[in-house]
Phi, psi and omega in degrees: 000318180296323179294317179298319180296321178296321179297318181296314180299317180298317180297317180296320178295320180296317179297316180298318179295320180295317181295318180292331181294326182259004177297139180092352179257356179295136184263141176250023179298135180189166172201158184276163174286161185232119181244115179280346180071215178283127178232140183268151177300137175081006181246162180243138182231144182233131176226165177235152176216143183259137170263121185245149175227173177236175179294341180282347178282189179224157179301136186208163172246136185237149171236158182257133174241133180255146180207168177089185183296332184270001186304318183282348184262350186247148172235134182243136179225129356280158178273341175220145179196156173261142182221123178277156179303130179089354180267171180232139177241127178268128177255136175260121183247117180253125180251120177249115183270122178299149179295332181259017180296139177289145179290146177136188184274140176227147178228163178189191180200151167240130182244130177262117187245125177288141182261354179245148180277137178298131183291129174265164179305130180086004182284154173278163182304332181273008176075036184286332180284173181295129178210212178208157176262158182242150178201156175214154187230143173244118178281138183249149178214142175207145178243111185278127176234163181279156181301143180071024183295137178236122179255111184204151175223160175233146173268111183282319181197157174228116179259120182214155179287149176278334179216142175223155177283148175301137180087000179261173181250126178266130181256137178242122175259114185250116179270121185238139178234138174281109181258006177271196181240016174221155175301148184210174176239129179249127182246109182274149176219134179255127176242125181245130182233154173233105189069235179263001183261129175277121184259341181201139172231113188241112176282145178256179179282129178303143183246126176273129184230128169281172180300130180068007181278145177243138175217159179250124176261144181246132178234148184229137178234129179273097182281126183245292185275149178292153178146179178255127185238157176241128180245139177226132177259128176243136179241121180263130179223109185065237178258007183254138177241124179250131182246149177275170172291148178299141180243128179268130180231129178261126175256106184200165175289140181291143179236181180288136178208156176243090189297337184275353183257123180275171178300322179296321180294323179296315179298317180298322179294319179296316179297319179296319179295321179295317179296320180296322179293321178296318180298322180293323179295320181296327180289000000 
């Protein structure tokens, strides 16, 4: 048992010595990802990203490597630079979208690679001892759309019940049409209110729509307490929100009704009965 304990202690001491030997050489080199968002065919876009280091890093020289689908479309400045420990370097990234680029999503990356080896304990100034090189990457994204792109949808109709029983589920069928000139995604949301109080906000499943395409989104509300409620459907498309007309829904127990008889028919029936009673009296 004593021998095993000595082995464990010896191992822990070795690990501690190894960790202390490399303390201070950990790199904090890094930069954020870059999203160009929607970009039009034939246009040029410019963004910046910072390469950051900490005081724990070491003076180094860096070069830029491009990769991915966007590699041929981007220019980075500067492509090479020296950076002292704790300093920051700003990179300018220019994206030029070809006029004949296919519509859709594109990804890529720019990688900043250090050209000097991190000094290990006992290393010579030129990094001759065992060490490591440092690098960091910024992932790129762009969505190519055609010039003059318009992202828009319309709510064609909302089919919903006028009355539901307490404890039942009310279904809303929302007909949505893409009225823009590019494919888009429509995200429906149902908001139910009672007076000035919002009692439920229910998001629906996003709907993918091609140009001029129509689809029906389904939303469900679990009606519990009796009362009169107002429902509104909102559809989000890009940065635009389109709302439906308010819909009134009564939550109550069902009663006797004659659905085929209109209000005019009821009045006419009452008048006819009254006239018939008068004729009988005259007789």
